[in-house]
Amino acid sequence: MTPTPAISMPLFPTQANMTDLTLNPVAKSARFQSLDVLRGFAALGILLMNIPSMGLSWDRALPPLPAQWNADWIAVIIQQLAFNGVMRGLFTLLFGAGMIVMLTRPDPAREEAAHKAYFARCFALMLLGFVNFAIFLWPGEILFSYGLCGLVLFLFRKADIRLLGMAAAVSLILMPIGLHHTLSDRIAMLELADAAVAAKSAGKKPGKEEAEALKTRDEKIREALSPKTQAKERAIRTSLKTLPEWSLEKWSEISLSGPFTFWFQLETLGSMLLGMILFRIGVLTGRRSTRFYALMAVGGLIPGLALRGAVEVVLWRNGYIPTADAVTLQLWFYQPARLCMMIGMLGLVMLLLKSGLIGRLANPLAAVGRTALTTYIGQSVITSILFYGLGFYGRFGFAQLMGLCLLIWIAQCMMSMAWLRRFDMGPAEWLLRSLTYGRFASIGRRDATAAIPASEATV
């Protein structure tokens, strides 16, 4: 496939034109294709985690129990081991890198205008988040959180690496602590239920509290798996009368007032701060050596897979029935495993780029990266039409949804490349830019040396 002018650019700009990247406007030749490729990789990968909750039950997007070695459960294990939270994390840390691009200004006269544009962009992202759940009916959207956390991120725009590192560490460490506290009642109930199971296995009669806890756990599992519950959710999610209300309810639980909202926002902020660090030390822009990225890949993926593998072994032994040990292990292993996998995946992609092994995939990924916002929102549009409009909700198994995800990837890569042959940015990027700068931007093709706003090179 011949590279198109829209995405043909230096893979890793030199130190000389890195200075140009901090100005507004920015020369298109100064874009980092490495950032575009990473962003495209993450934007496509997010669908792997979202599509089960789009096409299956929101509360339990898993195949039927009992767990067994079939295509569906093998797909679940692969998804949980390699991608759970990783692509969203990569996408989020690239937002932090984009903040550096947008706010670093050597000319003090432009600083105030840059700050105004940045705040406008944060609120514009929040508005797009509203659109994504209210119109395109995806309550799991992350744009509102990006805009909200972006406002806090502004406080760290001039922070040094040491301060950014401490703030990121505190944000990410607090999450499992907070979640453990939030889930303490559930864990206590599961401990009693586990004790009841152990007593029955030993031929003993469980205590009253233990028996009640086991009954509560089993009733919740049966209710979640019952055909009646699944039929009720299907009726809600395939009716235009009830679907918007359902989307608002679930979105509110995630983004506004749910028990996990604060910890989710804290995790998002920590990932953005990490992205600022990785950009400043040249990791995201390809300035490190091939050996460095190889060490990142190995040093991240091996411990990450080991931690996640330990969790999956416990879950599999219990037949994916929740136990106190499994829930506790998931809580405490999730964040370190996720961070390791993020670093490992980042190192792997950059290694493939630096060594040229990514080959012709670089151009489609870079095209998706340049239209990442359109790609992300487009996934909501495509799946809403497919599952709700055409009535395919609940019709696919877990493995089939992974295959459908692959088809959507191919379609979105083709659409992004075709679009960029004619236009400079995706339609969602055009809308975000217009809202950011308070005027309708030109979306038509320009000369490759024409100036473009710094924000166009960000998430």
GROMACS .gro file of C-alpha atoms in nm:
model
  459
    1MET     CA    1   0.000   0.000   0.000
    2THR     CA    2   0.148   0.331  -0.105
    3PRO     CA    3   0.167   0.584   0.179
    4THR     CA    4  -0.063   0.880   0.125
    5PRO     CA    5   0.055   1.238   0.158
    6ALA     CA    6  -0.183   1.284   0.449
    7ILE     CA    7   0.024   1.058   0.673
    8SER     CA    8   0.364   1.054   0.508
    9MET     CA    9   0.595   1.226   0.754
   10PRO     CA   10   0.916   1.171   0.952
   11LEU     CA   11   0.872   0.884   1.195
   12PHE     CA   12   1.071   1.058   1.467
   13PRO     CA   13   1.123   1.436   1.421
   14THR     CA   14   1.462   1.569   1.513
   15GLN     CA   15   1.547   1.770   1.822
   16ALA     CA   16   1.557   2.080   1.604
   17ASN     CA   17   1.193   2.066   1.500
   18MET     CA   18   1.081   1.958   1.846
   19THR     CA   19   1.098   2.327   1.929
   20ASP     CA   20   0.851   2.398   1.651
   21LEU     CA   21   0.607   2.151   1.806
   22THR     CA   22   0.561   2.374   2.109
   23LEU     CA   23   0.444   2.670   1.902
   24ASN     CA   24   0.092   2.743   1.789
   25PRO     CA   25   0.049   2.689   1.501
   26VAL     CA   26   0.277   2.393   1.435
   27ALA     CA   27   0.427   2.281   1.106
   28LYS     CA   28   0.270   1.956   0.992
   29SER     CA   29   0.618   1.816   0.926
   30ALA     CA   30   0.686   1.844   1.300
   31ARG     CA   31   0.415   1.595   1.397
   32PHE     CA   32   0.536   1.283   1.574
   33GLN     CA   33   0.423   0.985   1.373
   34SER     CA   34   0.522   0.773   1.669
   35LEU     CA   35   0.249   0.944   1.874
   36ASP     CA   36  -0.001   0.897   1.591
   37VAL     CA   37   0.079   0.525   1.566
   38LEU     CA   38   0.053   0.478   1.943
   39ARG     CA   39  -0.273   0.670   1.951
   40GLY     CA   40  -0.414   0.464   1.664
   41PHE     CA   41  -0.307   0.141   1.832
   42ALA     CA   42  -0.477   0.245   2.156
   43ALA     CA   43  -0.792   0.381   1.990
   44LEU     CA   44  -0.851   0.053   1.809
   45GLY     CA   45  -0.760  -0.155   2.113
   46ILE     CA   46  -1.017   0.016   2.335
   47LEU     CA   47  -1.293  -0.153   2.135
   48LEU     CA   48  -1.163  -0.493   2.246
   49MET     CA   49  -1.264  -0.412   2.601
   50ASN     CA   50  -1.581  -0.216   2.520
   51ILE     CA   51  -1.751  -0.442   2.269
   52PRO     CA   52  -1.851  -0.719   2.518
   53SER     CA   53  -2.042  -0.463   2.728
   54MET     CA   54  -2.192  -0.325   2.409
   55GLY     CA   55  -2.311  -0.658   2.270
   56LEU     CA   56  -2.364  -0.858   2.590
   57SER     CA   57  -2.488  -0.785   2.941
   58TRP     CA   58  -2.358  -0.459   3.088
   59ASP     CA   59  -2.315  -0.602   3.438
   60ARG     CA   60  -2.169  -0.934   3.333
   61ALA     CA   61  -2.019  -0.931   2.986
   62LEU     CA   62  -1.892  -1.289   3.002
   63PRO     CA   63  -1.986  -1.621   2.842
   64PRO     CA   64  -2.228  -1.855   3.025
   65LEU     CA   65  -2.103  -2.049   3.325
   66PRO     CA   66  -1.946  -2.289   3.395
   67ALA     CA   67  -1.614  -2.174   3.249
   68GLN     CA   68  -1.466  -2.427   3.011
   69TRP     CA   69  -1.203  -2.455   2.742
   70ASN     CA   70  -1.403  -2.328   2.446
   71ALA     CA   71  -1.352  -2.037   2.206
   72ASP     CA   72  -1.549  -1.792   2.420
   73TRP     CA   73  -1.360  -1.852   2.743
   74ILE     CA   74  -1.023  -1.865   2.569
   75ALA     CA   75  -1.106  -1.523   2.420
   76VAL     CA   76  -1.196  -1.396   2.769
   77ILE     CA   77  -0.862  -1.510   2.913
   78ILE     CA   78  -0.662  -1.353   2.629
   79GLN     CA   79  -0.857  -1.029   2.665
   80GLN     CA   80  -0.806  -1.016   3.041
   81LEU     CA   81  -0.439  -1.104   3.024
   82ALA     CA   82  -0.328  -0.869   2.748
   83PHE     CA   83  -0.576  -0.586   2.708
   84ASN     CA   84  -0.783  -0.522   3.022
   85GLY     CA   85  -0.736  -0.151   3.102
   86VAL     CA   86  -0.419  -0.135   2.892
   87MET     CA   87  -0.550   0.035   2.578
   88ARG     CA   88  -0.754   0.284   2.777
   89GLY     CA   89  -0.442   0.352   2.982
   90LEU     CA   90  -0.230   0.413   2.672
   91PHE     CA   91  -0.497   0.639   2.524
   92THR     CA   92  -0.511   0.832   2.852
   93LEU     CA   93  -0.138   0.883   2.894
   94LEU     CA   94  -0.124   1.015   2.538
   95PHE     CA   95  -0.370   1.284   2.650
   96GLY     CA   96  -0.115   1.384   2.913
   97ALA     CA   97   0.149   1.404   2.642
   98GLY     CA   98  -0.088   1.618   2.436
   99MET     CA   99  -0.109   1.866   2.721
  100ILE     CA  100   0.265   1.928   2.695
  101VAL     CA  101   0.226   1.992   2.322
  102MET     CA  102  -0.062   2.233   2.370
  103LEU     CA  103   0.056   2.433   2.672
  104THR     CA  104   0.433   2.465   2.638
  105ARG     CA  105   0.491   2.807   2.487
  106PRO     CA  106   0.831   2.980   2.459
  107ASP     CA  107   0.653   3.309   2.382
  108PRO     CA  108   0.484   3.447   2.700
  109ALA     CA  109   0.255   3.662   2.484
  110ARG     CA  110   0.083   3.347   2.358
  111GLU     CA  111   0.051   3.181   2.697
  112GLU     CA  112  -0.285   3.332   2.793
  113ALA     CA  113  -0.441   3.240   2.458
  114ALA     CA  114  -0.305   2.887   2.492
  115HIS     CA  115  -0.456   2.855   2.840
  116LYS     CA  116  -0.796   2.973   2.718
  117ALA     CA  117  -0.784   2.726   2.430
  118TYR     CA  118  -0.686   2.446   2.665
  119PHE     CA  119  -0.977   2.509   2.902
  120ALA     CA  120  -1.216   2.537   2.607
  121ARG     CA  121  -1.086   2.204   2.481
  122CYS     CA  122  -1.144   2.037   2.818
  123PHE     CA  123  -1.506   2.156   2.829
  124ALA     CA  124  -1.551   2.062   2.463
  125LEU     CA  125  -1.439   1.707   2.547
  126MET     CA  126  -1.694   1.698   2.827
  127LEU     CA  127  -1.965   1.807   2.582
  128LEU     CA  128  -1.860   1.534   2.340
  129GLY     CA  129  -1.883   1.290   2.629
  130PHE     CA  130  -2.246   1.396   2.678
  131VAL     CA  131  -2.311   1.335   2.308
  132ASN     CA  132  -2.146   0.994   2.322
  133PHE     CA  133  -2.371   0.859   2.596
  134ALA     CA  134  -2.691   1.058   2.524
  135ILE     CA  135  -2.705   1.029   2.143
  136PHE     CA  136  -2.471   0.744   2.054
  137LEU     CA  137  -2.580   0.552   2.367
  138TRP     CA  138  -2.244   0.438   2.501
  139PRO     CA  139  -2.243   0.502   2.880
  140GLY     CA  140  -1.888   0.370   2.912
  141GLU     CA  141  -1.743   0.670   2.729
  142ILE     CA  142  -1.425   0.834   2.866
  143LEU     CA  143  -1.433   1.180   2.705
  144PHE     CA  144  -1.613   1.343   2.998
  145SER     CA  145  -1.348   1.209   3.236
  146TYR     CA  146  -1.071   1.333   3.006
  147GLY     CA  147  -1.215   1.683   3.007
  148LEU     CA  148  -1.271   1.680   3.383
  149CYS     CA  149  -0.926   1.544   3.469
  150GLY     CA  150  -0.772   1.775   3.210
  151LEU     CA  151  -0.883   2.070   3.423
  152VAL     CA  152  -0.688   1.927   3.717
  153LEU     CA  153  -0.396   1.839   3.493
  154PHE     CA  154  -0.354   2.209   3.414
  155LEU     CA  155  -0.212   2.258   3.764
  156PHE     CA  156   0.085   2.037   3.672
  157ARG     CA  157   0.176   2.206   3.344
  158LYS     CA  158   0.504   2.346   3.483
  159ALA     CA  159   0.581   2.067   3.731
  160ASP     CA  160   0.918   1.895   3.709
  161ILE     CA  161   0.963   1.522   3.657
  162ARG     CA  162   1.002   1.455   4.031
  163LEU     CA  163   0.672   1.623   4.120
  164LEU     CA  164   0.490   1.459   3.830
  165GLY     CA  165   0.622   1.120   3.936
  166MET     CA  166   0.511   1.161   4.297
  167ALA     CA  167   0.166   1.287   4.194
  168ALA     CA  168   0.120   0.999   3.948
  169ALA     CA  169   0.232   0.745   4.210
  170VAL     CA  170  -0.006   0.881   4.475
  171SER     CA  171  -0.297   0.883   4.228
  172LEU     CA  172  -0.239   0.527   4.113
  173ILE     CA  173  -0.158   0.382   4.457
  174LEU     CA  174  -0.467   0.536   4.615
  175MET     CA  175  -0.699   0.362   4.368
  176PRO     CA  176  -0.669   0.002   4.500
  177ILE     CA  177  -0.674   0.127   4.859
  178GLY     CA  178  -0.992   0.322   4.793
  179LEU     CA  179  -1.155   0.038   4.603
  180HIS     CA  180  -1.074  -0.207   4.881
  181HIS     CA  181  -1.243   0.025   5.129
  182THR     CA  182  -1.544   0.073   4.897
  183LEU     CA  183  -1.582  -0.302   4.852
  184SER     CA  184  -1.510  -0.396   5.215
  185ASP     CA  185  -1.872  -0.499   5.283
  186ARG     CA  186  -1.882  -0.720   4.975
  187ILE     CA  187  -1.549  -0.880   5.062
  188ALA     CA  188  -1.671  -0.948   5.417
  189MET     CA  189  -1.984  -1.113   5.277
  190LEU     CA  190  -1.774  -1.327   5.042
  191GLU     CA  191  -1.547  -1.432   5.328
  192LEU     CA  192  -1.850  -1.564   5.514
  193ALA     CA  193  -1.976  -1.735   5.198
  194ASP     CA  194  -1.636  -1.896   5.144
  195ALA     CA  195  -1.638  -2.017   5.504
  196ALA     CA  196  -1.979  -2.174   5.444
  197VAL     CA  197  -1.850  -2.355   5.134
  198ALA     CA  198  -1.545  -2.478   5.327
  199ALA     CA  199  -1.765  -2.602   5.611
  200LYS     CA  200  -1.990  -2.795   5.374
  201SER     CA  201  -1.687  -2.947   5.203
  202ALA     CA  202  -1.564  -3.067   5.541
  203GLY     CA  203  -1.904  -3.219   5.620
  204LYS     CA  204  -1.988  -2.955   5.880
  205LYS     CA  205  -2.288  -2.728   5.914
  206PRO     CA  206  -2.208  -2.361   5.843
  207GLY     CA  207  -2.304  -2.093   6.093
  208LYS     CA  208  -2.613  -1.879   6.049
  209GLU     CA  209  -2.427  -1.574   5.914
  210GLU     CA  210  -2.215  -1.792   5.688
  211ALA     CA  211  -2.521  -1.969   5.546
  212GLU     CA  212  -2.700  -1.639   5.484
  213ALA     CA  213  -2.394  -1.495   5.308
  214LEU     CA  214  -2.368  -1.802   5.085
  215LYS     CA  215  -2.739  -1.777   5.003
  216THR     CA  216  -2.702  -1.406   4.917
  217ARG     CA  217  -2.404  -1.472   4.692
  218ASP     CA  218  -2.570  -1.759   4.508
  219GLU     CA  219  -2.895  -1.566   4.464
  220LYS     CA  220  -2.710  -1.272   4.308
  221ILE     CA  221  -2.528  -1.505   4.069
  222ARG     CA  222  -2.850  -1.683   3.970
  223GLU     CA  223  -3.028  -1.354   3.920
  224ALA     CA  224  -2.750  -1.217   3.698
  225LEU     CA  225  -2.746  -1.534   3.487
  226SER     CA  226  -3.121  -1.597   3.471
  227PRO     CA  227  -3.294  -1.581   3.131
  228LYS     CA  228  -3.550  -1.345   3.285
  229THR     CA  229  -3.281  -1.089   3.382
  230GLN     CA  230  -3.114  -1.114   3.043
  231ALA     CA  231  -3.448  -1.078   2.862
  232LYS     CA  232  -3.529  -0.769   3.071
  233GLU     CA  233  -3.197  -0.606   2.985
  234ARG     CA  234  -3.244  -0.693   2.619
  235ALA     CA  235  -3.589  -0.531   2.620
  236ILE     CA  236  -3.447  -0.214   2.778
  237ARG     CA  237  -3.148  -0.190   2.546
  238THR     CA  238  -3.339  -0.251   2.223
  239SER     CA  239  -3.618   0.001   2.284
  240LEU     CA  240  -3.576   0.365   2.192
  241LYS     CA  241  -3.808   0.454   2.481
  242THR     CA  242  -3.596   0.297   2.755
  243LEU     CA  243  -3.244   0.287   2.606
  244PRO     CA  244  -3.156   0.659   2.657
  245GLU     CA  245  -3.266   0.642   3.021
  246TRP     CA  246  -3.059   0.325   3.070
  247SER     CA  247  -2.755   0.494   2.914
  248LEU     CA  248  -2.793   0.798   3.139
  249GLU     CA  249  -2.825   0.580   3.449
  250LYS     CA  250  -2.514   0.373   3.373
  251TRP     CA  251  -2.312   0.678   3.265
  252SER     CA  252  -2.401   0.857   3.588
  253GLU     CA  253  -2.282   0.558   3.791
  254ILE     CA  254  -1.944   0.573   3.619
  255SER     CA  255  -1.886   0.944   3.573
  256LEU     CA  256  -2.084   1.128   3.842
  257SER     CA  257  -2.207   0.956   4.153
  258GLY     CA  258  -2.128   0.586   4.152
  259PRO     CA  259  -1.923   0.419   4.429
  260PHE     CA  260  -1.621   0.385   4.199
  261THR     CA  261  -1.641   0.726   4.025
  262PHE     CA  262  -1.375   0.904   4.231
  263TRP     CA  263  -1.127   0.619   4.205
  264PHE     CA  264  -1.178   0.591   3.831
  265GLN     CA  265  -1.112   0.964   3.790
  266LEU     CA  266  -0.803   0.935   4.010
  267GLU     CA  267  -0.671   0.652   3.792
  268THR     CA  268  -0.733   0.862   3.481
  269LEU     CA  269  -0.541   1.155   3.630
  270GLY     CA  270  -0.250   0.929   3.728
  271SER     CA  271  -0.224   0.791   3.374
  272MET     CA  272  -0.224   1.144   3.229
  273LEU     CA  273   0.057   1.247   3.464
  274LEU     CA  274   0.252   0.940   3.357
  275GLY     CA  275   0.205   1.043   2.995
  276MET     CA  276   0.351   1.387   3.070
  277ILE     CA  277   0.660   1.219   3.217
  278LEU     CA  278   0.706   0.978   2.926
  279PHE     CA  279   0.678   1.263   2.676
  280ARG     CA  280   0.929   1.481   2.857
  281ILE     CA  281   1.192   1.207   2.877
  282GLY     CA  282   1.150   1.125   2.507
  283VAL     CA  283   0.993   0.780   2.540
  284LEU     CA  284   0.678   0.863   2.343
  285THR     CA  285   0.864   1.049   2.070
  286GLY     CA  286   1.109   0.772   1.983
  287ARG     CA  287   1.422   0.945   2.113
  288ARG     CA  288   1.529   0.641   2.310
  289SER     CA  289   1.733   0.354   2.169
  290THR     CA  290   1.599   0.030   2.028
  291ARG     CA  291   1.757  -0.150   2.322
  292PHE     CA  292   1.572   0.077   2.564
  293TYR     CA  293   1.235  -0.008   2.407
  294ALA     CA  294   1.320  -0.377   2.403
  295LEU     CA  295   1.392  -0.362   2.776
  296MET     CA  296   1.065  -0.174   2.828
  297ALA     CA  297   0.873  -0.446   2.643
  298VAL     CA  298   1.035  -0.735   2.828
  299GLY     CA  299   1.043  -0.559   3.166
  300GLY     CA  300   0.676  -0.467   3.141
  301LEU     CA  301   0.509  -0.762   2.972
  302ILE     CA  302   0.670  -1.042   3.171
  303PRO     CA  303   0.574  -0.923   3.521
  304GLY     CA  304   0.241  -0.790   3.393
  305LEU     CA  305   0.144  -1.124   3.242
  306ALA     CA  306   0.270  -1.307   3.551
  307LEU     CA  307   0.051  -1.099   3.785
  308ARG     CA  308  -0.252  -1.129   3.562
  309GLY     CA  309  -0.188  -1.498   3.508
  310ALA     CA  310  -0.197  -1.554   3.885
  311VAL     CA  311  -0.536  -1.382   3.904
  312GLU     CA  312  -0.676  -1.584   3.613
  313VAL     CA  313  -0.560  -1.911   3.770
  314VAL     CA  314  -0.749  -1.830   4.091
  315LEU     CA  315  -1.059  -1.725   3.896
  316TRP     CA  316  -1.049  -2.037   3.680
  317ARG     CA  317  -1.014  -2.269   3.978
  318ASN     CA  318  -1.322  -2.109   4.130
  319GLY     CA  319  -1.515  -2.136   3.804
  320TYR     CA  320  -1.530  -1.753   3.788
  321ILE     CA  321  -1.758  -1.759   4.092
  322PRO     CA  322  -1.661  -1.457   4.309
  323THR     CA  323  -1.467  -1.541   4.625
  324ALA     CA  324  -1.304  -1.314   4.882
  325ASP     CA  325  -0.954  -1.426   4.779
  326ALA     CA  326  -1.024  -1.372   4.408
  327VAL     CA  327  -1.175  -1.025   4.459
  328THR     CA  328  -0.892  -0.917   4.690
  329LEU     CA  329  -0.629  -1.048   4.451
  330GLN     CA  330  -0.792  -0.865   4.161
  331LEU     CA  331  -0.800  -0.541   4.359
  332TRP     CA  332  -0.436  -0.541   4.462
  333PHE     CA  333  -0.287  -0.691   4.143
  334TYR     CA  334  -0.492  -0.490   3.894
  335GLN     CA  335  -0.304  -0.159   3.907
  336PRO     CA  336   0.057  -0.289   3.915
  337ALA     CA  337  -0.026  -0.543   3.644
  338ARG     CA  338  -0.198  -0.279   3.433
  339LEU     CA  339   0.097  -0.040   3.464
  340CYS     CA  340   0.341  -0.315   3.370
  341MET     CA  341   0.132  -0.411   3.068
  342MET     CA  342   0.099  -0.046   2.960
  343ILE     CA  343   0.476   0.004   2.976
  344GLY     CA  344   0.535  -0.329   2.804
  345MET     CA  345   0.288  -0.262   2.522
  346LEU     CA  346   0.428   0.088   2.474
  347GLY     CA  347   0.781  -0.051   2.455
  348LEU     CA  348   0.672  -0.324   2.212
  349VAL     CA  349   0.500  -0.084   1.971
  350MET     CA  350   0.792   0.160   1.981
  351LEU     CA  351   1.038  -0.127   1.931
  352LEU     CA  352   0.848  -0.241   1.621
  353LEU     CA  353   0.849   0.118   1.492
  354LYS     CA  354   1.218   0.180   1.560
  355SER     CA  355   1.321  -0.148   1.403
  356GLY     CA  356   1.086  -0.111   1.105
  357LEU     CA  357   0.916  -0.442   1.184
  358ILE     CA  358   0.573  -0.282   1.198
  359GLY     CA  359   0.600  -0.240   0.820
  360ARG     CA  360   0.294  -0.125   0.629
  361LEU     CA  361   0.080  -0.124   0.941
  362ALA     CA  362   0.242   0.206   1.041
  363ASN     CA  363   0.043   0.409   0.790
  364PRO     CA  364  -0.305   0.273   0.877
  365LEU     CA  365  -0.231   0.306   1.248
  366ALA     CA  366  -0.102   0.661   1.202
  367ALA     CA  367  -0.415   0.749   1.004
  368VAL     CA  368  -0.635   0.616   1.284
  369GLY     CA  369  -0.418   0.807   1.530
  370ARG     CA  370  -0.479   1.130   1.343
  371THR     CA  371  -0.853   1.061   1.353
  372ALA     CA  372  -0.852   0.900   1.698
  373LEU     CA  373  -1.145   1.100   1.833
  374THR     CA  374  -1.353   1.022   1.524
  375THR     CA  375  -1.250   0.656   1.551
  376TYR     CA  376  -1.344   0.636   1.918
  377ILE     CA  377  -1.684   0.801   1.877
  378GLY     CA  378  -1.735   0.609   1.553
  379GLN     CA  379  -1.710   0.283   1.747
  380SER     CA  380  -2.009   0.394   1.956
  381VAL     CA  381  -2.203   0.484   1.642
  382ILE     CA  382  -2.125   0.155   1.463
  383THR     CA  383  -2.205  -0.067   1.760
  384SER     CA  384  -2.523   0.124   1.850
  385ILE     CA  385  -2.653   0.080   1.496
  386LEU     CA  386  -2.551  -0.286   1.491
  387PHE     CA  387  -2.669  -0.395   1.835
  388TYR     CA  388  -2.964  -0.162   1.896
  389GLY     CA  389  -3.078  -0.038   1.556
  390LEU     CA  390  -3.045  -0.372   1.376
  391GLY     CA  391  -3.130  -0.580   1.680
  392PHE     CA  392  -2.810  -0.786   1.707
  393TYR     CA  393  -2.773  -0.719   2.081
  394GLY     CA  394  -2.711  -1.050   2.257
  395ARG     CA  395  -2.685  -1.242   1.932
  396PHE     CA  396  -2.307  -1.291   1.933
  397GLY     CA  397  -2.088  -1.499   2.161
  398PHE     CA  398  -1.778  -1.353   2.325
  399ALA     CA  399  -1.535  -1.491   2.066
  400GLN     CA  400  -1.763  -1.377   1.784
  401LEU     CA  401  -1.756  -1.024   1.928
  402MET     CA  402  -1.376  -1.032   1.914
  403GLY     CA  403  -1.400  -1.128   1.547
  404LEU     CA  404  -1.649  -0.849   1.487
  405CYS     CA  405  -1.404  -0.612   1.654
  406LEU     CA  406  -1.140  -0.711   1.399
  407LEU     CA  407  -1.377  -0.633   1.112
  408ILE     CA  408  -1.453  -0.291   1.262
  409TRP     CA  409  -1.078  -0.226   1.293
  410ILE     CA  410  -1.025  -0.299   0.926
  411ALA     CA  411  -1.316  -0.078   0.826
  412GLN     CA  412  -1.198   0.211   1.045
  413CYS     CA  413  -0.841   0.190   0.914
  414MET     CA  414  -0.968   0.204   0.557
  415MET     CA  415  -1.206   0.490   0.638
  416SER     CA  416  -0.935   0.694   0.814
  417MET     CA  417  -0.687   0.657   0.529
  418ALA     CA  418  -0.951   0.740   0.268
  419TRP     CA  419  -1.067   1.044   0.466
  420LEU     CA  420  -0.714   1.182   0.513
  421ARG     CA  421  -0.647   1.165   0.141
  422ARG     CA  422  -0.896   1.450   0.108
  423PHE     CA  423  -0.914   1.620   0.446
  424ASP     CA  424  -0.664   1.731   0.709
  425MET     CA  425  -0.853   1.599   1.011
  426GLY     CA  426  -1.145   1.380   1.106
  427PRO     CA  427  -1.494   1.527   1.154
  428ALA     CA  428  -1.481   1.489   1.534
  429GLU     CA  429  -1.134   1.648   1.540
  430TRP     CA  430  -1.271   1.933   1.329
  431LEU     CA  431  -1.558   1.984   1.572
  432LEU     CA  432  -1.326   1.973   1.875
  433ARG     CA  433  -1.089   2.222   1.713
  434SER     CA  434  -1.377   2.455   1.621
  435LEU     CA  435  -1.512   2.447   1.977
  436THR     CA  436  -1.161   2.497   2.117
  437TYR     CA  437  -1.080   2.808   1.914
  438GLY     CA  438  -1.432   2.952   1.887
  439ARG     CA  439  -1.448   2.954   1.509
  440PHE     CA  440  -1.522   2.705   1.233
  441ALA     CA  441  -1.195   2.549   1.122
  442SER     CA  442  -1.116   2.459   0.765
  443ILE     CA  443  -1.134   2.084   0.714
  444GLY     CA  444  -1.011   2.078   0.352
  445ARG     CA  445  -0.673   1.957   0.230
  446ARG     CA  446  -0.377   2.190   0.251
  447ASP     CA  447  -0.016   2.181   0.153
  448ALA     CA  448   0.196   1.948   0.366
  449THR     CA  449   0.399   2.242   0.497
  450ALA     CA  450   0.094   2.443   0.604
  451ALA     CA  451   0.057   2.526   0.971
  452ILE     CA  452  -0.187   2.336   1.187
  453PRO     CA  453  -0.281   2.394   1.552
  454ALA     CA  454  -0.085   2.206   1.813
  455SER     CA  455  -0.403   2.051   1.950
  456GLU     CA  456  -0.451   1.860   1.625
  457ALA     CA  457  -0.147   1.651   1.719
  458THR     CA  458  -0.305   1.546   2.047
  459VAL     CA  459  -0.576   1.309   2.157
   0.00000   0.00000   0.00000
